[in-house]
Structures are given as structure tokens and as C-alpha cells.
Amino acid sequence: MAEQVKVLGSWGSPFSKRVELALKLKCVNYECIEQDLANKSQLLLDYNPVHKKIPVLIHNGKPIVESLVILEYIDETWRHNSIFPHDPYEKAMARFWAKFIDEKCNEGVWKIMWCKEEERGKLVEEVLQHFGTLEGQLKDKKFFGGEEIGMVDIAANFIGYWLGLVQEAIGMELVTRDKFPVLCRWMDEFVGHSVVKPILPPRDELLAIFKARFNATAWEY
Amino acid sequence: MAEQVKVLGSWGSPFSKRVELALKLKCVNYECIEQDLANKSQLLLDYNPVHKKIPVLIHNGKPIVESLVILEYIDETWRHNSIFPHDPYEKAMARFWAKFIDEKCNEGVWKIMWCKEEERGKLVEEVLQHFGTLEGQLKDKKFFGGEEIGMVDIAANFIGYWLGLVQEAIGMELVTRDKFPVLCRWMDEFVGHSVVKPILPPRDELLAIFKARFNATAWEY
């Protein structure tokens, strides 16, 4: 039986793109089934009954959910072009930084985007501290994974591409070249990477959505 | 050089006990260095500068932090008595449920404990739904890991032991034998397990702390 790999995803979602990027890096062919998140399909509800969220990787009929869990599965199933370091300690570090990016950096930026005006200052201060930590971790490496893109780079895709659009949408600069030269240099490397570049969602459409959502939120308060 | 394994932990913390339980299941000798969380040691700040939290596993001088990350490291470093299934799909499922337990069940219970009175009803409703999902997942298995304790059981240790004390402290029953017979049967198996039982913190001391903290919180509102 030919191997079946499907991704239930959404064109603008960094979480979907994490899964697609890992599959592309492994040269695994997959079919992407676009989901309407405002009107969830029976397929999505059947394959992710607990969270009802994208992305879902369906491999030979079996669903795997949660993007970081999917990335681990992809690396263990297709073992070539590993996205994790081989050494258990380095692997633990990669897991640590992926979790840090999800829980501190990404979550922090989303909170800034949706918070009340009076809460913004404190949240910005916190998230800048997290980006500082990340800047220190990257140091003089080309990618978090070293010479090639690895697990942490994939987990950081939101910072690599989406963050710039969020900043433009809310009219606030968080990660600037003078304050975060290392992270900004990494962003350039990331979005210019030959496997990353072709799968990034179109800038203008994404920006329009962020602007519309941010204005709707700002309006509520 | 003899192998050095140290755990910076706290006697009452379920997160510390996850690490200890995994090491015990692997028959790895370790030294536990008790941390005063009200007055953090230089050792803790040096070994976990990002989060400044326990537990920290120090293996031959190298620190690993975040309990779920530590569990993965332990399983990859000492490969006997595996706590993960071998099959990548089953392994992904174990990671999914461990994450679900952390983010939905445990987090939900902590929120109930520290929330304002008027928010409690909704939070209880949500957490009971998550426990229902977990009950359905366990079904007729002895442990989440099957016949033996595995990753998900270790991740669920808070539910296995601490939850009962939280319920007693706040005077509210969440997981009862009539509503969650499968989870309650698992709790009995878990706390009675020959490796788990000797490392559980003393009931009375823990209960006194939960009661004192809960009363202090209730007092604030």
C-alpha cells in the first residue's frame, strides 16, 4: 500500500506550517486539506475530537495532533534528515527551547495583540525579556539547529515570519534590529531558506487579517 | 568516573516526584537536593537561570529542566524499563496525553484552587469535562501505560495522589467514585504501586499546606 500522508491545516497558521516544513525537510509527499476554522469540518472533528484544532497529521489513516507532538512523530517515523540532534542532552535542550518559544515568546506576543490597552506595557516588558533570552541562546549560530534548520527553528517559525506582520498590524516594534541583531539576522536566514520560503503564506493577505482582527479587538475596549 | 545524578526538587512537588519516579522505575541511583522555594539557592539559579524552578535533573554536571523534558531525557539516556511505548504512533499518543494532563487537568485544578469564588463554577465544569475525556482514554487498562506504569501515568501523578488532598483542602469533590469509577480505580492502583508508594510525600503535612494556602487565598477576596 502506498503511504498516505495528509495534513489538516489552514493556510495562514504557523502551527500548520510547522508540520508542512518538517515534512518538506524530510522530502515526504503530503496532501494538505485546507480547513475552514469558522465552520469546522466533520473530518477535523473526527480526527481531533479532544481539541478540535488544526494541525492534524493523518498518516495511513491514523491522526496525530498538537504541532510539537507531530514534529516528534515525523522525526521518529522518517528518520533521514533528522530535525533533532542525536545526543540525548542536546535533544532535551531542543525540546526545552521549543517549549520556551511556545509558552513564553509566542504566547506573549498573542497576549499583547489581544490584551486591554492598560495591560500592554507590562506584557511588552515581559516578552522583550523572553526574546532577550532567545537572542542569547542563538548567539553566533546560523540557525538554532546549527548549520541547518532543526526542531527549534521550526518551532520558532512564528517569530521568523508572522511576528513582523503582527508588529506591523498593531503598529508596535518589539524585535528591532538595534535591540535584537542576532534574532533579526536569524529571521532573514529563516525566511530566505530554500525550503521555508515557498511555503510561507502570502504577506498581504495575512497582514490584512491581522489588521482586521486587531482593530476589532481594540474596538471592544 | 562514576555517574552523578542529582535532582533539585521539593518534597511536596508533584513535578519533582515525576522525575524521582522515572529514576526509581529505571533503578537509577540519585541524590535529591531539597530546595527552599521561598529562598532560592544559588545552585537552582545557576542550573535553571531561565525559569528558576524545580525540578532540575543534573546528570554528570549538566542540567535538564521542565519535568516532561526531563522524563524524555531519562528514557533516552537509560534505555531499560522504557517508560514510553516503542511504536512512534503510540509514543505520540503518550506525549499527547501527558500534555493534555498538564495543560487541561492539572492546570484546571490549580485554577479552581486559586480562582475567585464567582469563577469557580465554570472552571469546575471545564475540568470535569477534561477528567471525563481522561476516563474514556483509560477505559479498562490497569495503567495508562498498559500493564505497567508509563509516561502518562507519571505525568498524571498529581491526579493520582495530590488531587485528593486538594479536594479535601477546598472542601469540594471533583473526581468521585460514582462519576469517575475508572480514574478512581487507577488512583488506587497508582498510589498502591510498589515504586510509587514509598516516594509519595506525607499526607498530613501536604494537606496542612494546601489548607493554609487555600484559606489565605479565600481570605483575599
Tab-separated table of C-alpha atoms in Angstrom:
chain	number	residue	atom	x	y	z
A	1	MET	CA	0.000	0.000	0.000
A	2	ALA	CA	1.302	3.440	-0.896
A	3	GLU	CA	1.948	5.617	2.129
A	4	GLN	CA	-0.771	8.210	2.796
A	5	VAL	CA	0.192	11.469	4.453
A	6	LYS	CA	-2.390	14.206	4.909
A	7	VAL	CA	-2.308	17.443	6.844
A	8	LEU	CA	-5.491	19.116	8.039
A	9	GLY	CA	-4.343	22.697	8.207
A	10	SER	CA	-5.001	26.323	7.496
A	11	TRP	CA	-3.028	28.415	5.002
A	12	GLY	CA	-2.180	31.216	7.443
A	13	SER	CA	-1.444	29.170	10.564
A	14	PRO	CA	2.150	28.959	11.835
A	15	PHE	CA	1.200	25.713	13.598
A	16	SER	CA	0.145	24.102	10.301
A	17	LYS	CA	3.270	25.418	8.640
A	18	ARG	CA	5.463	23.806	11.289
A	19	VAL	CA	4.143	20.412	10.197
A	20	GLU	CA	4.451	21.198	6.498
A	21	LEU	CA	8.005	22.477	6.973
A	22	ALA	CA	9.105	19.304	8.774
A	23	LEU	CA	7.564	17.127	6.036
A	24	LYS	CA	9.243	19.236	3.329
A	25	LEU	CA	12.626	18.990	5.104
A	26	LYS	CA	12.161	15.198	5.112
A	27	CYS	CA	11.052	15.234	1.429
A	28	VAL	CA	7.824	13.441	2.427
A	29	ASN	CA	4.971	13.984	-0.017
A	30	TYR	CA	1.718	15.032	1.610
A	31	GLU	CA	-1.708	16.314	0.748
A	32	CYS	CA	-2.808	19.452	2.552
A	33	ILE	CA	-6.535	19.626	3.262
A	34	GLU	CA	-7.475	23.231	3.975
A	35	GLN	CA	-9.832	23.666	6.928
A	36	ASP	CA	-12.405	26.392	7.437
A	37	LEU	CA	-11.890	27.219	11.109
A	38	ALA	CA	-15.103	29.226	11.333
A	39	ASN	CA	-17.055	26.162	10.230
A	40	LYS	CA	-15.192	23.053	11.340
A	41	SER	CA	-15.431	20.014	9.082
A	42	GLN	CA	-16.600	16.602	10.251
A	43	LEU	CA	-13.148	15.364	9.207
A	44	LEU	CA	-11.457	17.690	11.726
A	45	LEU	CA	-13.942	16.839	14.498
A	46	ASP	CA	-13.477	13.115	13.842
A	47	TYR	CA	-9.697	13.247	13.769
A	48	ASN	CA	-9.175	15.693	16.650
A	49	PRO	CA	-12.197	15.173	18.901
A	50	VAL	CA	-10.400	16.398	22.038
A	51	HIS	CA	-9.132	19.813	20.899
A	52	LYS	CA	-10.963	20.235	17.554
A	53	LYS	CA	-7.964	22.204	16.285
A	54	ILE	CA	-5.546	22.170	13.409
A	55	PRO	CA	-2.997	20.929	12.537
A	56	VAL	CA	-3.728	17.217	12.340
A	57	LEU	CA	-1.288	14.874	10.616
A	58	ILE	CA	-3.044	11.791	9.254
A	59	HIS	CA	-0.558	9.040	8.494
A	60	ASN	CA	-2.054	5.951	6.885
A	61	GLY	CA	-5.400	6.823	8.459
A	62	LYS	CA	-4.102	7.485	11.966
A	63	PRO	CA	-4.324	11.044	13.342
A	64	ILE	CA	-1.630	12.814	15.371
A	65	VAL	CA	-2.349	16.250	16.838
A	66	GLU	CA	-0.517	19.114	18.610
A	67	SER	CA	2.198	20.550	16.396
A	68	LEU	CA	5.173	19.794	18.678
A	69	VAL	CA	3.954	16.213	19.174
A	70	ILE	CA	3.561	15.884	15.404
A	71	LEU	CA	7.138	17.120	14.846
A	72	GLU	CA	8.472	14.426	17.198
A	73	TYR	CA	6.382	11.805	15.366
A	74	ILE	CA	7.643	12.943	11.969
A	75	ASP	CA	11.248	12.729	13.149
A	76	GLU	CA	10.767	9.228	14.574
A	77	THR	CA	8.845	7.929	11.568
A	78	TRP	CA	11.006	9.287	8.736
A	79	ARG	CA	14.454	9.123	10.278
A	80	HIS	CA	16.508	10.741	7.476
A	81	ASN	CA	17.320	14.484	7.606
A	82	SER	CA	16.795	14.467	11.363
A	83	ILE	CA	15.341	17.663	12.813
A	84	PHE	CA	16.547	16.748	16.319
A	85	PRO	CA	20.149	16.427	17.482
A	86	HIS	CA	21.130	12.787	18.069
A	87	ASP	CA	22.652	13.320	21.529
A	88	PRO	CA	20.007	12.974	24.305
A	89	TYR	CA	21.242	16.082	26.121
A	90	GLU	CA	21.169	18.257	23.004
A	91	LYS	CA	17.774	16.763	22.171
A	92	ALA	CA	16.486	17.740	25.626
A	93	MET	CA	17.784	21.268	25.031
A	94	ALA	CA	15.922	21.438	21.706
A	95	ARG	CA	12.720	20.326	23.447
A	96	PHE	CA	13.285	22.895	26.172
A	97	TRP	CA	13.699	25.782	23.721
A	98	ALA	CA	10.751	24.714	21.571
A	99	LYS	CA	8.572	24.729	24.711
A	100	PHE	CA	10.036	28.085	25.782
A	101	ILE	CA	9.233	29.611	22.404
A	102	ASP	CA	5.659	28.293	22.501
A	103	GLU	CA	4.848	29.189	26.080
A	104	LYS	CA	6.807	32.397	26.556
A	105	CYS	CA	7.539	34.107	23.232
A	106	ASN	CA	4.589	33.142	21.012
A	107	GLU	CA	2.048	33.188	23.813
A	108	GLY	CA	3.447	36.540	24.954
A	109	VAL	CA	3.029	38.120	21.522
A	110	TRP	CA	-0.542	36.828	21.180
A	111	LYS	CA	-1.388	38.263	24.601
A	112	ILE	CA	-0.034	41.664	23.525
A	113	MET	CA	-2.183	41.502	20.438
A	114	TRP	CA	-5.407	40.734	22.294
A	115	CYS	CA	-4.874	42.462	25.659
A	116	LYS	CA	-6.525	45.563	27.048
A	117	GLU	CA	-4.591	48.769	26.390
A	118	GLU	CA	-3.642	49.257	30.044
A	119	GLU	CA	-2.121	45.762	30.295
A	120	ARG	CA	0.079	46.145	27.226
A	121	GLY	CA	3.104	47.840	28.821
A	122	LYS	CA	3.790	45.057	31.313
A	123	LEU	CA	3.247	42.324	28.715
A	124	VAL	CA	5.660	44.020	26.296
A	125	GLU	CA	8.306	44.226	29.004
A	126	GLU	CA	7.925	40.513	29.756
A	127	VAL	CA	8.044	39.376	26.150
A	128	LEU	CA	11.122	41.501	25.407
A	129	GLN	CA	12.867	39.736	28.254
A	130	HIS	CA	11.981	36.360	26.689
A	131	PHE	CA	13.268	37.492	23.284
A	132	GLY	CA	16.456	38.589	25.036
A	133	THR	CA	16.857	35.091	26.444
A	134	LEU	CA	16.348	33.640	22.971
A	135	GLU	CA	18.836	36.089	21.447
A	136	GLY	CA	21.425	34.899	23.983
A	137	GLN	CA	20.714	31.271	23.124
A	138	LEU	CA	21.175	31.771	19.358
A	139	LYS	CA	24.456	33.718	19.719
A	140	ASP	CA	26.625	33.204	16.641
A	141	LYS	CA	24.838	30.160	15.243
A	142	LYS	CA	23.270	30.420	11.794
A	143	PHE	CA	20.182	28.508	12.930
A	144	PHE	CA	19.108	27.291	16.381
A	145	GLY	CA	19.844	23.846	14.940
A	146	GLY	CA	23.380	24.903	13.907
A	147	GLU	CA	24.202	24.979	10.202
A	148	GLU	CA	20.789	23.603	9.249
A	149	ILE	CA	17.208	24.215	10.316
A	150	GLY	CA	16.142	21.981	13.215
A	151	MET	CA	13.317	21.498	15.710
A	152	VAL	CA	13.803	24.869	17.460
A	153	ASP	CA	13.853	26.806	14.172
A	154	ILE	CA	10.654	25.074	13.098
A	155	ALA	CA	9.041	25.836	16.468
A	156	ALA	CA	10.191	29.458	16.105
A	157	ASN	CA	8.603	29.912	12.671
A	158	PHE	CA	6.074	32.363	14.096
A	159	ILE	CA	8.926	34.612	15.221
A	160	GLY	CA	10.668	34.183	11.886
A	161	TYR	CA	7.797	35.387	9.718
A	162	TRP	CA	4.466	36.061	11.431
A	163	LEU	CA	5.860	38.327	14.166
A	164	GLY	CA	6.875	41.020	11.690
A	165	LEU	CA	3.317	41.142	10.363
A	166	VAL	CA	1.839	41.267	13.866
A	167	GLN	CA	4.154	44.179	14.670
A	168	GLU	CA	3.027	45.993	11.543
A	169	ALA	CA	-0.640	45.291	12.300
A	170	ILE	CA	-0.518	46.622	15.847
A	171	GLY	CA	1.884	49.439	14.994
A	172	MET	CA	4.440	48.407	17.589
A	173	GLU	CA	8.027	47.279	17.154
A	174	LEU	CA	9.053	44.537	19.556
A	175	VAL	CA	12.019	42.880	17.903
A	176	THR	CA	14.126	45.583	16.243
A	177	ARG	CA	17.488	45.285	14.514
A	178	ASP	CA	19.235	47.521	17.035
A	179	LYS	CA	17.961	45.659	20.099
A	180	PHE	CA	17.906	42.115	18.710
A	181	PRO	CA	20.513	41.948	15.923
A	182	VAL	CA	21.046	38.198	16.297
A	183	LEU	CA	17.345	37.278	16.168
A	184	CYS	CA	16.788	39.621	13.211
A	185	ARG	CA	19.704	38.077	11.311
A	186	TRP	CA	18.178	34.639	12.043
A	187	MET	CA	14.771	35.840	10.746
A	188	ASP	CA	16.440	36.794	7.437
A	189	GLU	CA	18.141	33.399	7.198
A	190	PHE	CA	14.894	31.618	8.086
A	191	VAL	CA	12.538	33.295	5.622
A	192	GLY	CA	15.191	33.105	2.902
A	193	HIS	CA	15.782	29.356	3.381
A	194	SER	CA	15.026	27.404	0.206
A	195	VAL	CA	12.547	25.035	1.922
A	196	VAL	CA	10.881	27.667	4.115
A	197	LYS	CA	10.353	30.405	1.534
A	198	PRO	CA	7.940	28.589	-0.816
A	199	ILE	CA	5.554	27.512	1.963
A	200	LEU	CA	5.146	30.856	3.743
A	201	PRO	CA	1.645	32.315	3.432
A	202	PRO	CA	1.258	35.445	1.289
A	203	ARG	CA	2.200	38.548	3.247
A	204	ASP	CA	-0.574	40.915	2.178
A	205	GLU	CA	-3.471	38.556	2.903
A	206	LEU	CA	-2.077	37.680	6.307
A	207	LEU	CA	-1.414	41.302	7.215
A	208	ALA	CA	-4.952	42.277	6.239
A	209	ILE	CA	-6.352	39.588	8.538
A	210	PHE	CA	-4.169	40.632	11.468
A	211	LYS	CA	-5.118	44.286	10.992
A	212	ALA	CA	-8.822	43.476	10.812
A	213	ARG	CA	-8.664	41.281	13.922
A	214	PHE	CA	-6.592	43.752	15.898
A	215	ASN	CA	-8.886	46.645	15.071
A	216	ALA	CA	-11.911	44.570	16.041
A	217	THR	CA	-10.277	43.826	19.402
A	218	ALA	CA	-9.116	47.388	20.018
A	219	TRP	CA	-12.651	48.494	19.304
A	220	GLU	CA	-14.149	46.365	22.064
A	221	TYR	CA	-12.467	48.256	24.859
B	1	MET	CA	34.149	8.382	36.564
B	2	ALA	CA	31.111	7.238	38.499
B	3	GLU	CA	27.855	8.575	37.081
B	4	GLN	CA	26.444	11.530	39.013
B	5	VAL	CA	22.686	12.016	39.102
B	6	LYS	CA	21.192	14.772	41.222
B	7	VAL	CA	17.660	16.146	41.443
B	8	LEU	CA	16.993	19.655	42.681
B	9	GLY	CA	13.480	19.246	43.969
B	10	SER	CA	10.970	19.879	46.690
B	11	TRP	CA	9.454	17.173	48.908
B	12	GLY	CA	5.827	18.105	48.197
B	13	SER	CA	6.043	18.867	44.492
B	14	PRO	CA	4.365	16.514	42.006
B	15	PHE	CA	6.770	17.824	39.331
B	16	SER	CA	9.806	16.766	41.382
B	17	LYS	CA	8.184	13.421	42.118
B	18	ARG	CA	7.675	12.768	38.397
B	19	VAL	CA	11.440	12.869	37.953
B	20	GLU	CA	12.118	10.755	41.031
B	21	LEU	CA	9.529	8.191	39.955
B	22	ALA	CA	11.074	7.803	36.494
B	23	LEU	CA	14.555	7.372	38.007
B	24	LYS	CA	13.233	4.810	40.510
B	25	LEU	CA	11.471	2.871	37.721
B	26	LYS	CA	14.821	2.772	35.891
B	27	CYS	CA	16.649	1.774	39.108
B	28	VAL	CA	18.972	4.787	38.677
B	29	ASN	CA	20.534	5.970	41.931
B	30	TYR	CA	20.244	9.700	42.530
B	31	GLU	CA	20.794	12.277	45.189
B	32	CYS	CA	17.844	14.560	45.922
B	33	ILE	CA	18.830	18.082	46.961
B	34	GLU	CA	15.876	19.704	48.686
B	35	GLN	CA	15.249	23.297	47.603
B	36	ASP	CA	13.716	26.095	49.659
B	37	LEU	CA	11.392	27.690	47.141
B	38	ALA	CA	10.821	30.773	49.290
B	39	ASN	CA	14.546	31.440	49.276
B	40	LYS	CA	16.028	30.048	46.069
B	41	SER	CA	19.553	28.671	46.269
B	42	GLN	CA	22.403	29.837	44.055
B	43	LEU	CA	22.557	26.236	42.817
B	44	LEU	CA	18.981	26.440	41.486
B	45	LEU	CA	19.539	29.876	39.919
B	46	ASP	CA	22.752	28.659	38.268
B	47	TYR	CA	21.247	25.459	36.901
B	48	ASN	CA	17.859	26.844	35.813
B	49	PRO	CA	18.552	30.517	35.039
B	50	VAL	CA	15.608	30.812	32.615
B	51	HIS	CA	12.719	29.593	34.770
B	52	LYS	CA	14.379	29.414	38.237
B	53	LYS	CA	12.096	26.479	39.057
B	54	ILE	CA	12.349	22.913	40.269
B	55	PRO	CA	12.771	20.156	39.251
B	56	VAL	CA	16.245	20.199	37.740
B	57	LEU	CA	17.970	16.946	36.836
B	58	ILE	CA	21.746	17.301	36.921
B	59	HIS	CA	23.418	14.454	35.063
B	60	ASN	CA	27.219	14.464	35.250
B	61	GLY	CA	27.116	18.216	35.831
B	62	LYS	CA	24.691	19.067	33.018
B	63	PRO	CA	21.248	20.444	33.941
B	64	ILE	CA	17.956	19.476	32.299
B	65	VAL	CA	14.769	21.295	33.295
B	66	GLU	CA	10.986	21.062	32.771
B	67	SER	CA	9.625	17.786	34.123
B	68	LEU	CA	8.250	16.387	30.835
B	69	VAL	CA	11.519	17.232	29.056
B	70	ILE	CA	13.419	15.512	31.871
B	71	LEU	CA	11.268	12.376	31.534
B	72	GLU	CA	12.094	12.155	27.822
B	73	TYR	CA	15.800	12.606	28.635
B	74	ILE	CA	15.704	9.897	31.295
B	75	ASP	CA	14.066	7.463	28.879
B	76	GLU	CA	16.618	8.170	26.153
B	77	THR	CA	19.630	8.041	28.488
B	78	TRP	CA	18.785	4.908	30.477
B	79	ARG	CA	17.023	2.798	27.889
B	80	HIS	CA	15.989	-0.198	30.038
B	81	ASN	CA	12.489	-0.339	31.600
B	82	SER	CA	11.227	2.086	28.975
B	83	ILE	CA	8.521	4.472	30.134
B	84	PHE	CA	7.457	5.200	26.533
B	85	PRO	CA	5.924	2.756	24.057
B	86	HIS	CA	8.375	1.764	21.327
B	87	ASP	CA	6.000	2.395	18.396
B	88	PRO	CA	6.189	6.024	17.154
B	89	TYR	CA	2.402	6.358	16.943
B	90	GLU	CA	1.830	5.049	20.472
B	91	LYS	CA	4.686	7.263	21.643
B	92	ALA	CA	2.991	10.300	20.067
B	93	MET	CA	-0.221	9.347	21.863
B	94	ALA	CA	1.646	9.174	25.193
B	95	ARG	CA	3.109	12.647	24.555
B	96	PHE	CA	-0.345	13.947	23.629
B	97	TRP	CA	-1.950	12.668	26.838
B	98	ALA	CA	0.895	13.870	29.045
B	99	LYS	CA	0.465	17.353	27.562
B	100	PHE	CA	-3.322	17.128	27.931
B	101	ILE	CA	-2.973	16.215	31.598
B	102	ASP	CA	-0.571	19.101	32.240
B	103	GLU	CA	-2.423	21.781	30.331
B	104	LYS	CA	-6.036	20.814	30.895
B	105	CYS	CA	-6.429	18.665	34.005
B	106	ASN	CA	-3.650	19.836	36.344
B	107	GLU	CA	-3.826	23.458	35.253
B	108	GLY	CA	-7.615	23.320	35.603
B	109	VAL	CA	-7.442	22.059	39.184
B	110	TRP	CA	-4.871	24.698	40.167
B	111	LYS	CA	-7.094	27.395	38.692
B	112	ILE	CA	-10.043	26.133	40.755
B	113	MET	CA	-7.886	26.286	43.839
B	114	TRP	CA	-6.753	29.870	43.301
B	115	CYS	CA	-9.712	31.428	41.492
B	116	LYS	CA	-12.248	33.943	42.724
B	117	GLU	CA	-15.403	32.398	44.153
B	118	GLU	CA	-17.596	33.600	41.283
B	119	GLU	CA	-15.348	31.992	38.662
B	120	ARG	CA	-15.302	28.573	40.311
B	121	GLY	CA	-18.486	27.112	38.794
B	122	LYS	CA	-17.367	27.490	35.205
B	123	LEU	CA	-13.847	26.219	35.923
B	124	VAL	CA	-15.228	23.135	37.690
B	125	GLU	CA	-17.459	22.375	34.718
B	126	GLU	CA	-14.498	22.607	32.339
B	127	VAL	CA	-12.184	20.452	34.411
B	128	LEU	CA	-14.827	17.746	34.877
B	129	GLN	CA	-15.118	17.558	31.110
B	130	HIS	CA	-11.345	17.039	30.854
B	131	PHE	CA	-11.442	14.313	33.512
B	132	GLY	CA	-14.260	12.681	31.537
B	133	THR	CA	-12.028	12.641	28.461
B	134	LEU	CA	-9.247	11.054	30.509
B	135	GLU	CA	-11.640	8.476	31.967
B	136	GLY	CA	-12.617	7.483	28.419
B	137	GLN	CA	-8.955	7.170	27.455
B	138	LEU	CA	-8.077	4.852	30.354
B	139	LYS	CA	-11.079	2.547	29.831
B	140	ASP	CA	-10.254	-0.970	31.027
B	141	LYS	CA	-6.477	-0.597	31.161
B	142	LYS	CA	-4.749	-1.085	34.515
B	143	PHE	CA	-2.435	1.877	33.863
B	144	PHE	CA	-2.367	4.426	31.039
B	145	GLY	CA	0.821	2.619	30.029
B	146	GLY	CA	-0.984	-0.755	29.965
B	147	GLU	CA	0.081	-3.404	32.482
B	148	GLU	CA	2.885	-1.211	33.807
B	149	ILE	CA	3.317	2.450	34.726
B	150	GLY	CA	4.436	4.594	31.789
B	151	MET	CA	4.916	8.220	30.757
B	152	VAL	CA	1.225	9.154	31.033
B	153	ASP	CA	0.867	7.617	34.499
B	154	ILE	CA	3.943	9.521	35.662
B	155	ALA	CA	2.590	12.752	34.165
B	156	ALA	CA	-0.740	12.067	35.898
B	157	ASN	CA	0.823	11.643	39.349
B	158	PHE	CA	-0.850	14.854	40.552
B	159	ILE	CA	-4.248	13.321	39.767
B	160	GLY	CA	-3.221	10.051	41.372
B	161	TYR	CA	-2.315	11.471	44.770
B	162	TRP	CA	-2.311	15.260	45.130
B	163	LEU	CA	-5.805	15.824	43.721
B	164	GLY	CA	-7.466	14.001	46.629
B	165	LEU	CA	-5.717	16.319	49.086
B	166	VAL	CA	-6.645	19.423	47.081
B	167	GLN	CA	-10.272	18.286	47.111
B	168	GLU	CA	-10.141	17.809	50.864
B	169	ALA	CA	-8.464	21.197	51.365
B	170	ILE	CA	-11.031	23.139	49.358
B	171	GLY	CA	-13.959	21.024	50.544
B	172	MET	CA	-15.059	20.123	47.031
B	173	GLU	CA	-15.302	16.735	45.355
B	174	LEU	CA	-14.330	16.775	41.693
B	175	VAL	CA	-13.401	13.203	40.898
B	176	THR	CA	-15.796	10.924	42.761
B	177	ARG	CA	-16.144	7.137	42.598
B	178	ASP	CA	-19.658	7.271	41.200
B	179	LYS	CA	-18.811	9.726	38.399
B	180	PHE	CA	-15.263	8.575	37.586
B	181	PRO	CA	-15.022	4.907	38.594
B	182	VAL	CA	-12.229	4.159	36.109
B	183	LEU	CA	-9.996	7.090	37.183
B	184	CYS	CA	-10.610	6.296	40.852
B	185	ARG	CA	-9.660	2.656	40.321
B	186	TRP	CA	-6.487	3.884	38.567
B	187	MET	CA	-5.712	6.202	41.504
B	188	ASP	CA	-5.835	3.193	43.848
B	189	GLU	CA	-3.521	1.208	41.557
B	190	PHE	CA	-1.166	4.176	41.223
B	191	VAL	CA	-0.728	5.075	44.896
B	192	GLY	CA	-0.501	1.389	45.803
B	193	HIS	CA	2.249	0.657	43.229
B	194	SER	CA	5.421	-0.640	44.900
B	195	VAL	CA	7.658	2.045	43.329
B	196	VAL	CA	5.212	4.947	43.714
B	197	LYS	CA	4.127	4.368	47.315
B	198	PRO	CA	7.484	4.911	49.080
B	199	ILE	CA	8.189	8.250	47.355
B	200	LEU	CA	4.831	9.954	47.924
B	201	PRO	CA	5.041	12.929	50.304
B	202	PRO	CA	3.389	12.530	53.727
B	203	ARG	CA	-0.323	13.167	53.511
B	204	ASP	CA	-0.854	15.236	56.664
B	205	GLU	CA	1.932	17.744	56.009
B	206	LEU	CA	0.802	18.262	52.425
B	207	LEU	CA	-2.851	18.647	53.398
B	208	ALA	CA	-1.951	21.225	56.047
B	209	ILE	CA	-0.058	23.271	53.435
B	210	PHE	CA	-2.904	23.122	50.903
B	211	LYS	CA	-5.436	24.134	53.577
B	212	ALA	CA	-3.282	27.051	54.745
B	213	ARG	CA	-2.724	28.274	51.174
B	214	PHE	CA	-6.353	27.896	50.180
B	215	ASN	CA	-7.583	29.747	53.246
B	216	ALA	CA	-5.079	32.544	52.605
B	217	THR	CA	-6.392	32.846	49.031
B	218	ALA	CA	-10.047	32.658	50.011
B	219	TRP	CA	-9.342	35.378	52.528
B	220	GLU	CA	-8.095	37.800	49.895
B	221	TYR	CA	-11.422	38.050	48.114
